[in-house]
Structures are given as structure tokens and as C-alpha cells.
Amino acid sequence: MITVTPTNVGTWDPVQRQAYDKAAAAGGWNLEMAEAVPYGDADRVLDQWGAEGVDVVFSTDNGYEQNLLAAAAKYPDTAWVMMSALSTTNDLPNVASYSFNWCQYGYLQGAIAGVVTADKTVGAVGSIDIIPMQLALAAQQAGADAVNPGTVVITKNTGDFIDAQKGQAVTAGLVADGADVITAPVHGGISPQIAAQAQKDGVYYIGAFADESASAPEAVVSSVYVNFLESYTEAVDSWMNGTFKPSINILGVEEGVIASTPLTLGFEDKQADIDAVTQQLANNEVVYPEGPCKVA
């Protein structure tokens, strides 16, 4: 497993680690870690594992996409699996990815923010203009407006994924601009600090990737979390038994990969509304407006 951030920081890699540690224990895997590897060092790590003939290499960060694809072409006897968005398998028989439906994820975050906001203004702390963020933000706007018509999601970017001070500064700026609910849809590395800033500024926060209530118990109304346990098990088992499919797998609410924690902080009476939205997503009944989430 190679990660770009430490597996004990933020929410994205910790929730992934919880899944693959559990899968490894159940499956008797010998798990080797390379944490917080800069993008420029990835080829060295992947080349080492490929040369050693390990069975499966996982990555949780799509910033390694080109490194992983190059290694897969060089080492065909190893499976190379991205546990995030992947744009292509390059027609390689030993490459697959497991990601989640960013539109469903963003829509559910937006719907929760929509039932919480009193001022119809949600602030989203963005990162850089990557496709997952574009999808999540477009869907957040759709979800918020669906449950609370007229709600607006305003976005400011930090310009990276790792600077907690920037994240907190952007959060404070969004609050100053009128946001009474904060989201951080792609900031799995610094979301606890963003949540803490929201609490400090006296506004609500919707958690990302994992239950974030411990980070800011007076601000976190709910969290939209992901669970990749079965995906890790499927990838390894299929490679080992010869049924591996080189494919890009996008999973969502219907597969139980995306879900949310119960509403708290006085919004418990709105739970039925969020349950209804969740069921709509599971049934693929949500119609997205024009934008990146709309399917022709």
C-alpha cells in the first residue's frame, strides 16, 4: 500500500487503512506500507515492489495514476489497484480501480447542509480544480437546493491538500461571507482542522469520508462516510483466484459504500428528509441539473 499522506492524519487515509487492515487480518495478507510518499518518489517504491513480485499493490491517491500505470506495464505479474478515481486502465489486464460516486457523495453532503442552513448559504472549502471536486461541488449545490430551494453553495480553494492553516483561513473567509454551514468535500488530509475552525467560528460542519464528530463535537451535524472493506477483499481474492477484471469500478449508496451518520445537534427531526434523499440515491432517482453530474 502506498499513500501520499500519513495514515493517522485526517480522514481519507485513516478510513482506508481501517478497511484494508481489517481485510488483511481476515485474509491473512502480508501487508507492507509506504506512507506519505511524495509523488516524485513513487516510481522508486513501485518499482521495488514490482521487482519483488508482490501479488497486489494498492494506492489510495489518484495523483499516482501515471506511476501506477507505468509500473503495471512493466510488471504484469502484479495487480495494480487504485482505491480512488482512475481515468483509464490503459487496456492493461492487471489494472483496476475502486472509487465511489462523487456525485452521490456530494449530493448527500449538500442535502444535509441544506436542511441545516438557516441563511441558505453553505461554504465549501475546496482544494485544487480536480474532477472529483468539480463533481462533488456540483452535486452539493443540487442536493442543497433540492431540500431547501434557493440555498447557495459558495466555494473557495486552498490550492493544495495538506496546508491546514490555509484550510482554516478559507473556512473563516467563507463564514465571513455568510456561510453558516461548512463542508470540505475533498480535504481528507486536513478536514479535522477545518471542522475545528467551523466550531470556533460558531457554524455547523458536515464531515467527509469518516465520522468526524470527535474533531468538532459542537459543529459536526453529520458525516458522509465511505467504506471500501469489500472492495479490498474483492481485488485481492479475484487476483489470487484468477477472476480479476481490469475495470474501473464506481460504487455508491446502493452498494453501501456511501452512507451518512445520524443527524445530531438538534436536527434529529430532519432525519426522515435525509433518509428519503438516501433512498432516492440508492434507487438512482436523483436527476442532476446541467453540469458535470448530469448524464445524457
XYZ file of C-alpha atoms in Angstrom:
296
model
C 0.000 0.000 0.000
C 1.337 3.414 -0.983
C -0.186 6.643 0.362
C 0.629 10.305 -0.116
C -0.435 11.300 3.411
C 0.168 9.581 6.754
C -2.487 7.020 7.600
C -3.159 8.579 11.007
C -3.890 12.104 9.725
C -7.218 13.478 8.549
C -10.000 11.148 7.387
C -9.238 9.799 3.896
C -6.255 7.558 4.578
C -7.328 6.600 8.108
C -10.693 5.318 6.861
C -8.938 3.460 4.044
C -6.459 1.939 6.490
C -9.254 0.775 8.742
C -10.683 -1.094 5.754
C -7.508 -2.730 4.441
C -6.168 -3.585 7.891
C -9.400 -5.446 8.580
C -9.322 -7.135 5.163
C -5.671 -8.104 5.644
C -6.347 -9.623 9.052
C -9.299 -11.606 7.753
C -7.472 -12.770 4.633
C -4.088 -13.470 6.194
C -2.297 -10.975 3.942
C 1.281 -9.868 4.492
C 0.736 -6.104 4.304
C 3.629 -3.742 3.578
C 3.180 0.033 3.881
C 4.804 3.050 2.260
C 3.214 6.098 3.874
C 3.496 9.772 2.961
C 5.432 9.110 -0.235
C 5.909 12.274 -2.354
C 4.740 11.918 -5.934
C 8.316 12.231 -7.158
C 9.386 9.180 -5.129
C 6.543 6.899 -6.175
C 8.335 5.216 -9.093
C 11.133 4.020 -6.804
C 8.679 2.423 -4.359
C 6.501 0.831 -7.023
C 9.497 -0.474 -8.945
C 10.811 -2.143 -5.805
C 7.524 -3.948 -5.177
C 7.171 -4.935 -8.816
C 10.689 -6.383 -8.864
C 9.950 -8.304 -5.669
C 6.896 -9.862 -7.317
C 4.318 -8.850 -4.731
C 0.803 -10.009 -5.583
C -1.162 -6.750 -5.343
C -0.162 -3.093 -4.991
C -2.797 -0.617 -3.815
C -2.758 3.169 -3.866
C -5.278 5.474 -2.207
C -4.304 8.588 -4.170
C -5.034 9.200 -7.847
C -2.057 11.524 -8.004
C -0.058 8.309 -8.504
C -2.067 7.324 -11.592
C 0.716 7.628 -14.160
C 3.229 5.947 -11.830
C 0.876 3.036 -11.238
C 0.085 2.572 -14.928
C 3.779 2.615 -15.833
C 4.547 0.011 -13.165
C 1.647 -2.158 -14.328
C 3.020 -2.233 -17.870
C 6.465 -3.137 -16.556
C 5.357 -5.793 -14.052
C 2.443 -7.827 -15.486
C 2.558 -10.476 -12.753
C 1.400 -7.972 -10.116
C -2.085 -6.449 -9.843
C -2.094 -2.654 -9.551
C -5.239 -1.288 -7.941
C -6.211 2.334 -7.404
C -8.575 2.875 -4.480
C -9.609 6.243 -5.859
C -10.529 7.739 -9.201
C -8.680 6.371 -12.234
C -9.131 7.831 -15.701
C -8.062 4.707 -17.624
C -6.669 1.194 -17.265
C -4.646 1.705 -20.463
C -6.108 -1.642 -21.552
C -3.766 -3.380 -19.139
C -5.076 -6.724 -17.821
C -3.598 -6.180 -14.349
C -5.080 -2.748 -13.511
C -8.332 -1.902 -11.747
C -9.754 0.848 -9.592
C -12.429 1.128 -6.942
C -13.798 4.591 -6.375
C -17.095 5.962 -5.192
C -19.732 8.015 -6.934
C -18.591 11.561 -6.238
C -21.942 12.931 -7.377
C -23.875 10.808 -4.870
C -21.370 11.684 -2.162
C -21.615 15.421 -2.877
C -25.399 15.333 -3.244
C -25.801 13.715 0.180
C -23.438 16.258 1.771
C -25.360 19.057 0.096
C -28.733 17.719 1.206
C -27.573 17.531 4.825
C -26.163 21.051 4.602
C -29.436 22.186 3.059
C -31.580 21.008 5.969
C -29.139 22.591 8.432
C -28.539 26.044 6.950
C -30.715 28.853 8.272
C -29.265 31.502 5.971
C -29.360 29.351 2.817
C -25.614 29.778 2.422
C -23.222 26.818 2.523
C -19.463 27.272 2.353
C -17.362 24.582 0.652
C -13.613 24.510 1.310
C -12.121 23.388 -1.995
C -8.588 22.320 -2.858
C -7.490 22.478 -6.488
C -9.745 22.164 -9.505
C -9.658 18.389 -9.910
C -12.500 16.338 -11.375
C -13.654 14.793 -8.043
C -14.023 18.284 -6.589
C -15.947 19.510 -9.625
C -18.355 16.583 -9.304
C -18.782 16.867 -5.542
C -19.392 20.613 -5.609
C -21.879 20.490 -8.479
C -23.763 17.753 -6.667
C -23.620 19.607 -3.341
C -25.356 22.552 -4.943
C -28.006 20.263 -6.420
C -28.593 18.449 -3.129
C -28.801 21.612 -1.041
C -31.218 23.261 -3.438
C -33.389 20.146 -3.659
C -34.154 20.091 0.077
C -34.009 23.855 0.651
C -34.733 25.749 -2.572
C -32.626 28.855 -3.033
C -29.687 27.582 -0.995
C -26.344 28.597 -2.489
C -23.018 26.762 -2.109
C -20.077 29.151 -2.254
C -16.590 27.766 -2.776
C -13.066 28.921 -2.053
C -9.984 26.838 -2.815
C -6.906 26.362 -0.675
C -4.689 25.463 -3.630
C -3.459 22.195 -2.082
C -4.453 19.245 0.088
C -2.052 19.495 3.012
C -1.885 23.031 4.431
C -4.155 23.088 7.469
C -3.618 26.799 8.064
C -4.841 27.590 4.561
C -7.858 25.376 5.146
C -8.701 27.179 8.343
C -8.201 30.583 6.738
C -10.504 29.680 3.861
C -13.086 28.399 6.355
C -13.004 31.670 8.255
C -13.369 33.574 4.984
C -16.429 31.568 3.981
C -18.026 32.246 7.365
C -17.287 35.941 6.913
C -19.061 35.719 3.547
C -22.220 34.449 5.247
C -21.889 30.672 5.299
C -23.492 29.064 8.353
C -22.569 25.502 7.291
C -19.129 24.340 6.108
C -18.162 21.328 4.027
C -14.734 20.104 2.905
C -15.579 17.538 0.224
C -12.051 16.570 -0.885
C -9.885 17.599 2.073
C -9.407 14.201 3.677
C -5.976 15.201 4.986
C -6.909 18.380 6.869
C -10.657 18.107 7.407
C -10.352 17.809 11.225
C -8.701 21.223 11.356
C -11.376 22.658 9.057
C -14.081 21.210 11.294
C -12.398 22.709 14.355
C -12.310 26.111 12.672
C -16.015 25.867 11.858
C -16.698 25.118 15.517
C -14.537 28.044 16.581
C -16.480 30.344 14.255
C -19.813 29.100 15.597
C -21.127 27.412 12.443
C -22.045 23.847 11.534
C -19.912 21.331 9.649
C -20.701 18.258 7.532
C -17.992 15.597 7.833
C -16.202 13.931 4.932
C -15.093 10.309 4.350
C -15.404 9.280 8.017
C -17.331 10.153 11.167
C -15.787 13.491 12.149
C -17.850 14.162 15.259
C -14.818 13.799 17.539
C -12.986 16.601 15.702
C -15.641 19.218 16.452
C -18.494 17.811 18.548
C -20.300 21.158 18.728
C -20.218 21.667 14.953
C -20.485 18.280 13.213
C -24.162 17.642 12.489
C -23.479 14.541 10.379
C -20.733 12.988 8.270
C -20.897 11.377 4.847
C -18.531 8.414 5.041
C -17.178 5.741 2.718
C -16.467 2.046 3.302
C -14.111 0.163 0.972
C -13.710 -3.045 3.010
C -15.398 -5.356 0.492
C -13.559 -3.694 -2.411
C -10.157 -4.506 -0.931
C -11.180 -8.100 -0.326
C -12.625 -8.456 -3.829
C -9.496 -7.075 -5.508
C -7.121 -9.441 -3.734
C -9.327 -12.527 -3.872
C -10.067 -12.090 -7.579
C -6.388 -11.656 -8.453
C -5.379 -14.704 -6.458
C -8.111 -16.968 -7.870
C -7.779 -15.814 -11.482
C -11.073 -13.939 -11.835
C -9.588 -10.412 -11.695
C -11.300 -7.982 -14.077
C -9.354 -4.958 -15.372
C -12.033 -2.366 -14.779
C -12.937 0.983 -13.270
C -15.492 0.331 -10.544
C -17.581 3.240 -9.278
C -19.629 2.358 -6.210
C -22.228 4.280 -4.266
C -25.132 4.328 -1.867
C -26.749 1.275 -3.399
C -23.649 -0.838 -2.653
C -23.293 0.538 0.883
C -20.017 2.283 0.060
C -21.504 5.753 0.743
C -23.618 6.468 3.821
C -24.107 9.128 6.487
C -24.164 9.231 10.261
C -27.436 10.170 12.007
C -28.186 13.872 12.356
C -27.409 15.427 15.721
C -27.189 18.850 17.415
C -30.936 19.458 17.340
C -31.541 18.402 13.739
C -32.775 14.917 14.562
C -36.268 15.830 13.337
C -34.821 16.236 9.818
C -33.519 12.665 9.669
C -36.522 11.460 7.680
C -35.714 14.010 4.981
C -32.143 12.724 4.673
C -33.323 9.115 4.738
C -35.587 9.936 1.804
C -32.694 11.505 -0.119
C -30.520 8.475 0.605
C -33.222 6.167 -0.742
C -33.547 8.298 -3.885
C -29.800 7.985 -4.443
C -29.905 4.221 -3.884
C -32.714 3.939 -6.436
C -30.886 6.213 -8.914
C -33.884 8.565 -8.861
C -31.935 11.803 -8.417
C -31.934 13.994 -11.517
C -28.929 16.291 -11.681
C -29.213 19.672 -13.419
C -26.884 20.745 -16.204
C -23.277 20.251 -15.156
C -20.650 17.541 -14.659
C -23.010 15.155 -12.846
C -25.757 15.220 -15.475
C -25.956 12.014 -17.504
C -27.143 12.428 -21.068
